[in-house]
XYZ file of C-alpha atoms in Angstrom:
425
model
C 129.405 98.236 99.753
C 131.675 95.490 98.152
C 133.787 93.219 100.807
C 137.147 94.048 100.614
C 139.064 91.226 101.243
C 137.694 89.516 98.291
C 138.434 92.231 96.615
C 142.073 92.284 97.685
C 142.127 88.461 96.925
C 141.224 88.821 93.611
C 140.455 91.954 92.114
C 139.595 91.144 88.268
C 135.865 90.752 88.839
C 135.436 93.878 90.237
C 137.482 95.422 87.166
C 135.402 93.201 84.570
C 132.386 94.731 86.207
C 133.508 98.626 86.172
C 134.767 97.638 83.160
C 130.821 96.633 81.455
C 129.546 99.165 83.904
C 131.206 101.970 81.235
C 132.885 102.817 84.498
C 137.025 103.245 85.660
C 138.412 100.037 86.633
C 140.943 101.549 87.854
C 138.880 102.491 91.333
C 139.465 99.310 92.589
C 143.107 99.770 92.277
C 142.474 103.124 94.175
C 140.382 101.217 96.455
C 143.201 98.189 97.387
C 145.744 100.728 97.708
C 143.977 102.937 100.411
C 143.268 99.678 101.875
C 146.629 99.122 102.431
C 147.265 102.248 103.379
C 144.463 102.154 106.187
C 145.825 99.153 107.425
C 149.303 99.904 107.307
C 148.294 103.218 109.278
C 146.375 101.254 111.736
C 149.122 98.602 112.628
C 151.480 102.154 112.692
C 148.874 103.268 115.493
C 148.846 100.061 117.467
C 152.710 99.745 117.520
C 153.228 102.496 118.806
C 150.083 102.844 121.212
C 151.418 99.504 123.042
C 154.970 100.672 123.066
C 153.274 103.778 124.855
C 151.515 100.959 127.314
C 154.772 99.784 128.267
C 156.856 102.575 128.763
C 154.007 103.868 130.669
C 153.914 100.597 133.090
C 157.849 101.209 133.520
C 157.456 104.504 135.365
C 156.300 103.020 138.832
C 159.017 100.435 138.755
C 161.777 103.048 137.295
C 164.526 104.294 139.941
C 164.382 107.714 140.748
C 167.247 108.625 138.403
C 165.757 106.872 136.026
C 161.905 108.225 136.225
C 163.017 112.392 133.789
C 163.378 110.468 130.829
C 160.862 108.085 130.982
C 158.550 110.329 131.787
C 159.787 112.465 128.297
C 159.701 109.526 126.531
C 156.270 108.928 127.827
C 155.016 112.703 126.830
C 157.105 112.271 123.476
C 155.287 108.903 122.526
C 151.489 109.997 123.424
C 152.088 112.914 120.919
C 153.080 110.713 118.288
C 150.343 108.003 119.339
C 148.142 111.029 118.764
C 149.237 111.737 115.921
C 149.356 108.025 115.002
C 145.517 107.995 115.785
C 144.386 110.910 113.759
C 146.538 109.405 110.668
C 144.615 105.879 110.978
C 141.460 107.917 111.024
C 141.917 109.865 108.127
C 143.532 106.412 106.215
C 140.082 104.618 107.138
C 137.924 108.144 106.153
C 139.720 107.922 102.912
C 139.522 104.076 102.072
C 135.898 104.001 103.096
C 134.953 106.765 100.796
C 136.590 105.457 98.104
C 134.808 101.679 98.964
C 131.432 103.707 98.800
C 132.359 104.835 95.871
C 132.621 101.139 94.088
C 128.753 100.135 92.784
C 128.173 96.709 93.530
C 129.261 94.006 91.245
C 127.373 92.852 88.266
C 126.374 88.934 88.126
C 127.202 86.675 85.205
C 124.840 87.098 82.651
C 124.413 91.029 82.488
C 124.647 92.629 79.077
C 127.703 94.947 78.834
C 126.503 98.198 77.579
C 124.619 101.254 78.343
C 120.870 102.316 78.196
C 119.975 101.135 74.799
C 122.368 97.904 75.343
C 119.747 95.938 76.790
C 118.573 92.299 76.168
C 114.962 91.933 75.416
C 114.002 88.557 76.691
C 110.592 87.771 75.671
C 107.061 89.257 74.462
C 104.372 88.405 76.755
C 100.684 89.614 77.233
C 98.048 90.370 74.161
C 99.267 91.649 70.555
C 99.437 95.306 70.436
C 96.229 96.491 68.600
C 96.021 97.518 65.386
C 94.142 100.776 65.321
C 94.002 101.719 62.052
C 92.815 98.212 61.635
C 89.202 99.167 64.360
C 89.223 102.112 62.414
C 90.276 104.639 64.627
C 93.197 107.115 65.628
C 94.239 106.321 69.179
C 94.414 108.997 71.974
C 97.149 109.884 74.079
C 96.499 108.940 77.932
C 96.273 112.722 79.026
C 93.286 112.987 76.593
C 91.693 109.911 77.503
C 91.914 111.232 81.282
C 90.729 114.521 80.709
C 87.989 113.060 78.624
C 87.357 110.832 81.818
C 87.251 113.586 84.095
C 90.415 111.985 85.771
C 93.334 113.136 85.117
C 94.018 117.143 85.823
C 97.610 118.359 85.413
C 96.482 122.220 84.595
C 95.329 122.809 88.003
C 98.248 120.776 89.036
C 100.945 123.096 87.655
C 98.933 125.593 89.028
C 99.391 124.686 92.527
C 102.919 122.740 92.602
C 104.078 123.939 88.934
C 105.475 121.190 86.454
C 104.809 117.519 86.552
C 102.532 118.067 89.052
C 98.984 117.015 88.427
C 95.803 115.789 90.007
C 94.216 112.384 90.088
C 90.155 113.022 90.542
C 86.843 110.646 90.188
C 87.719 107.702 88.788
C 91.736 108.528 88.164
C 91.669 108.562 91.546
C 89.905 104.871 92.221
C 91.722 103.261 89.232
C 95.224 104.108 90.849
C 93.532 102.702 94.649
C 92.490 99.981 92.516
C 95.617 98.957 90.741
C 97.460 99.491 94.267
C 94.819 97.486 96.392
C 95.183 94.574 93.485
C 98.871 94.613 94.255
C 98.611 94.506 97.835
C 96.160 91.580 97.693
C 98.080 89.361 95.540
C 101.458 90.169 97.749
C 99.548 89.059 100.523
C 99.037 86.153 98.605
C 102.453 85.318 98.371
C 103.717 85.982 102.022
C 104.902 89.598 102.085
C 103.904 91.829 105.127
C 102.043 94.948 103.925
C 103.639 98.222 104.878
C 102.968 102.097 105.114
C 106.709 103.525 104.646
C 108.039 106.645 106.125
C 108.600 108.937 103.003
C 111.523 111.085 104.667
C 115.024 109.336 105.853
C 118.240 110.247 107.336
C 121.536 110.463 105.286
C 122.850 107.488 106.691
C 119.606 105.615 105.223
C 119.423 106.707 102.027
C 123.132 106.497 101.569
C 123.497 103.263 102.897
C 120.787 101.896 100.237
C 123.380 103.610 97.524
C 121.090 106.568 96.213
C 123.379 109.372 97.107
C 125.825 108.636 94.268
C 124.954 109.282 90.608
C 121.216 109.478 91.337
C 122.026 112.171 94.455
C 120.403 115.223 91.614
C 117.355 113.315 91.841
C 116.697 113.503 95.170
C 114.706 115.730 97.281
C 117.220 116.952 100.576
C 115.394 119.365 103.107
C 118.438 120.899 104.579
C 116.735 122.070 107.864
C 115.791 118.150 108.931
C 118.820 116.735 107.306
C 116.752 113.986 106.092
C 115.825 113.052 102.295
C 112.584 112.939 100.669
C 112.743 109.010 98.818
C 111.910 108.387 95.079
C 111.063 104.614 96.580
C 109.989 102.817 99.428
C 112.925 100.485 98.766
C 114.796 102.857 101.007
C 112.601 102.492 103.664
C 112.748 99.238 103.662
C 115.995 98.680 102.779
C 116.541 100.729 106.678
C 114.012 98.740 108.257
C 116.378 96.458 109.601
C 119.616 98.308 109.703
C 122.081 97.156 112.394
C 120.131 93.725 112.682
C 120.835 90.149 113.046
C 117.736 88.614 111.069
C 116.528 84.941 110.924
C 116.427 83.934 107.882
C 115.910 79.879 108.954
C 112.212 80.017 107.719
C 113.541 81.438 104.688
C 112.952 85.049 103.176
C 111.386 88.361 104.785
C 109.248 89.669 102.289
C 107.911 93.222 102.746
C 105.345 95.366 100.440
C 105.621 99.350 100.604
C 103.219 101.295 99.468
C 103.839 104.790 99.704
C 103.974 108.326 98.012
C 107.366 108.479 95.736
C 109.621 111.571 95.341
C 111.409 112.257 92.350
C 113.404 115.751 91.041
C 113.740 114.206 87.350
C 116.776 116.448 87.419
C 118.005 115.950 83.467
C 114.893 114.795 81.975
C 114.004 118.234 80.042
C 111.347 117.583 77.602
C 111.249 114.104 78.193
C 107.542 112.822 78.556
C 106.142 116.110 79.489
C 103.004 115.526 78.734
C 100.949 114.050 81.182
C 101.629 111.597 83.994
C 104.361 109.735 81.968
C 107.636 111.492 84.247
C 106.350 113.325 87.270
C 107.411 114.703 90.515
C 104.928 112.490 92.384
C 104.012 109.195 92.686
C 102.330 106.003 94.282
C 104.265 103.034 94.146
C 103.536 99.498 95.501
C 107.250 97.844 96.272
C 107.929 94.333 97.427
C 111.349 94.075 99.101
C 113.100 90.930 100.235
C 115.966 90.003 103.028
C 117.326 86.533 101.884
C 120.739 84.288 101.939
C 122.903 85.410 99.443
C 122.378 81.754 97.586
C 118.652 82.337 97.116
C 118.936 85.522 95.796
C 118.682 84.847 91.881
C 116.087 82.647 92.685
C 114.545 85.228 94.693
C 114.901 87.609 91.885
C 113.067 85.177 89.752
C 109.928 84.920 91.642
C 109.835 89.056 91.876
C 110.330 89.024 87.994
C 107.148 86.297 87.691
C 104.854 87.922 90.551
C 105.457 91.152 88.323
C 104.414 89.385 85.105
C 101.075 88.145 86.881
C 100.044 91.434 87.949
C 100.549 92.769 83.890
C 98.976 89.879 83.041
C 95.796 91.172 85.395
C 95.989 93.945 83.640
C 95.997 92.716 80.556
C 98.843 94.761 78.861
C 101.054 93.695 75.969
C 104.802 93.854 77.039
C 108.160 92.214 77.337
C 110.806 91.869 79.410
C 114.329 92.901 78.947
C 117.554 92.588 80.866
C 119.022 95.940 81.435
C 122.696 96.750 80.564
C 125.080 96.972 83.320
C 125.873 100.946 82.094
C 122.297 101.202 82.960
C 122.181 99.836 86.481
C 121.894 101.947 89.379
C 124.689 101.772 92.061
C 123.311 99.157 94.279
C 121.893 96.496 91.818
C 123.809 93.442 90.420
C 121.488 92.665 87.863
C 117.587 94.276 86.900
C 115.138 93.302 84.938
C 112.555 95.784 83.662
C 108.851 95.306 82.020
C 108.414 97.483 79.332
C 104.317 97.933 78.837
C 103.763 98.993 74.604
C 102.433 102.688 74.826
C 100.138 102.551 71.378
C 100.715 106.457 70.789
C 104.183 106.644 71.253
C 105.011 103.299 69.581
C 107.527 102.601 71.587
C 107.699 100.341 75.299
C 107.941 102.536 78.638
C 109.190 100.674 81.669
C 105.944 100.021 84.151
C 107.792 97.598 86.388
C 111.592 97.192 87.887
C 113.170 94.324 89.970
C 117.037 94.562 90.831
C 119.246 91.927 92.477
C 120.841 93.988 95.126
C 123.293 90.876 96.681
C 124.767 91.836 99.991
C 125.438 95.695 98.393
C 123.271 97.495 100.653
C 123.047 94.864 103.802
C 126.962 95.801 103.700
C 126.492 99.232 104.135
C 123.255 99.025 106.586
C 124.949 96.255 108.826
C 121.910 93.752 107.972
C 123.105 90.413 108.565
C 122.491 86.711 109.848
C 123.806 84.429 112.396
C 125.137 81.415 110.448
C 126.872 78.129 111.541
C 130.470 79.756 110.391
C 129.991 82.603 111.708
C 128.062 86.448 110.908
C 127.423 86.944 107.545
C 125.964 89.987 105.490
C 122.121 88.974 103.644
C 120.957 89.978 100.125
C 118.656 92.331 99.350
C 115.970 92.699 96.709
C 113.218 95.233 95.378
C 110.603 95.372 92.580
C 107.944 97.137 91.582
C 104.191 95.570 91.482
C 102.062 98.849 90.626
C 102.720 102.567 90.322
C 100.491 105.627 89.204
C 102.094 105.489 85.500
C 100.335 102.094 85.089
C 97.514 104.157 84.462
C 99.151 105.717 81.341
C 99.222 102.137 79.622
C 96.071 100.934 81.241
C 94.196 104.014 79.452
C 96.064 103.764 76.225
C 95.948 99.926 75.628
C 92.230 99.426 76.755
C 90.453 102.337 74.847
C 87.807 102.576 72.545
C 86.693 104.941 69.710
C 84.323 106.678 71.804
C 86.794 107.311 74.465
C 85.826 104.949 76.297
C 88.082 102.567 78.441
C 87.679 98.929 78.569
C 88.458 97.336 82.353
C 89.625 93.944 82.501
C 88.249 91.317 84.730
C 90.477 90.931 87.747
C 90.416 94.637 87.813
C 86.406 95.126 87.814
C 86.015 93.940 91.472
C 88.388 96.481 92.909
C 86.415 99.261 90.753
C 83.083 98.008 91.794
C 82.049 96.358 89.412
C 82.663 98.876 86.432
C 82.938 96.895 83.403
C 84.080 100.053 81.020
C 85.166 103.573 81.739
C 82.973 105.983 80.238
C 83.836 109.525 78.910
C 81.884 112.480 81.550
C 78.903 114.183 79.944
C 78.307 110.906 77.585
């Protein structure tokens, strides 16, 4: 949630940013007005609820001639103090909803645009291979799995229909491996492993900003009331709801790891095949609570820990600056790595980091004591492995045989294996 007094102060940023958003600018008109409104029904309420107060007081000091119409003005003003009330509550329902409503603001920088408006950055990791080059037709990564006995998404769809599909052998220990590799290096850096819950109330997943345009998405289970999350972000992101943190020592990092949920509601014959777009997921997440100040900084450092774990890996990619049209609700600015996927020739996003400001700590009441006072944090997220790093992994590192070559900071968590090899060869 934006703060709205600065936004009554001075309203153009938030328009520039609906504005490259793609979105209405005029919401934040809507939103100042029902502001004003709410607070013009509050004062409304207050007046008249002391004025009540007071005639009330009089009563015991009123003559007896006196005391009939005090007492009906009494009766008269508690309806309309009622009535008062209920209007104040339904001004502040209505401005709230409307706040909620508001993404957060992009930061300076942020290309104005939608999905394909992005900024590509830089090229990092190896060349992409030239296969006709080694003499050879690449596979896709579903062929190179089943080929690896790893990979199974017929017997998948069999038991949880499409997008559903098992990992087995060593599927299953490459994706432990790539998520035990992330763990270890956020260890490394100072972030507190955690296992996530994977269901959440409303209030949760709402206050993180997921239940706007990406509400379709979502998994609800209407009997609990409580969401199934496409992130441990969320979880995370509720960890410290209503808290006052200490932030003196400088950022709380967290890493999630946890079983992802995602309805892919729209995405109809979009990367079908395979693992590419699927229902479920594992997902290592590092999440941060800092001071507003150190956020783009912050954001930095997740951006360069998620280079070093591609860099592991050994994957060509590059980095691009997403459009603000392409932001979610709660991020200010995200930068995605795009791995190359050779049989496809085209990049697919493997990793995500968003600059969340005080958007979510807003609407979570997560804040710190400071010298002037209480004061909302910033919040970030970004991703450091997930199961559809196997899908560039398989692609990238294979051989003519079907084979799959494992790079070296990889081989220890696999142990040892210096090449995947094909079953029955």
């Amino acid at each position: 949630m934006i703060d709205v007094r600065a936004l009554r102060e001075n309203p153009e940023p938030a328009r520039a940013s609906q504005r490259a958003r793609g979105a209405n600018p005029g919401l934040v008109d809507e939103i100042i007005e029902a502001d004003a409104a709410r607070r013009e029904a509050l004062q409304a309420f207050e007046t008249l609820r002391a004025t009540q107060k007071e005639v009330s007081k009089s009563v015991g000091r009123a003559s007896k001639e006196e005391r009939p119409a005090i007492l009906a003005r009494a009766k008269e003003l508690a309806e309309q103090v009622k009535a008062a009330e209920a209007a104040a509550n339904a001004a502040d329902a209505e401005a709230d909803r409307l706040a909620r409503l508001l993404p957060n603001l992009v930061v300076d920088g942020v290309p104005v645009g939608g999905e394909e408006d992005f900024v590509v950055l830089r090229h990092e990791g190896p060349a992409p291979r030239d296969f006709a080059a080694e003499g050879f037709e690449p596979q896709d990564h579903l062929a190179l799995g089943e080929g690896l006995d790893a990979i199974d998404t017929k017997r998948g769809a069999k038991v949880s229909g499409a997008r559903f599909y098992y990992l087995k052998g060593i599927g299953a220990r490459l994706e432990l491996a790539l998520m035990t590799m992330a763990m270890d290096q956020a260890l490394a850096n100072g972030f507190v492993p955690m296992m996530t819950p994977t269901l959440v109330t409303p209030q949760v997943m709402g206050g993180t900003g997921f239940l706007n345009e990406h509400s379709d998405e979502i998994y609800y289970l209407p009997a609990d009331d409580l969401y199934l999350t496409g992130t441990s972000e969320v979880a995370l992101a509720g960890y410290h709801a209503d808290e006052i943190l200490d932030l003196s020592d400088g950022p709380k990092r967290y890493m999630g790891w946890s079983t992802c949920y995602r309805r892919e509601a729209g995405s109809a014959g979009k990367d079908t095949r395979g693992i590419i777009r699927v229902h479920q997921f594992n997902k290592a997440e590092m999440f941060s609570y800092c001071r507003p100040e150190d956020a783009a900084e912050e954001h930095q450092r997740f951006l360069a820990w998620e280079e070093e774990m591609l860099a592991k890996v050994e994957l060509p990619y590059r980095v691009i600056d997403t459009a603000a049209g392409d932001l979610g609700t709660s991020a200010a600015r995200k930068f995605d790595c795009e791995a190359w996927l050779p049989t496809q020739e085209r990049y697919m996003e493997v990793t995500s980091t968003s600059n969340c400001t005080t958007f979510q700590a807003r609407r979570l009441g997560i804040r710190e004591r400071r010298e002037d006072g209480m004061a909302p944090v910033a919040t970030l997220n970004g991703t450091l492995a997930t199961t559809r790093w196997i899908v560039a992994f398989l692609e990238n590192h294979q051989r003519a045989d079907g084979s799959v070559y494992v790079p070296d900071a990889l081989r220890p968590y696999l142990g040892g294996l210096e090449v995947l090899s094909p079953v029955g060869r």
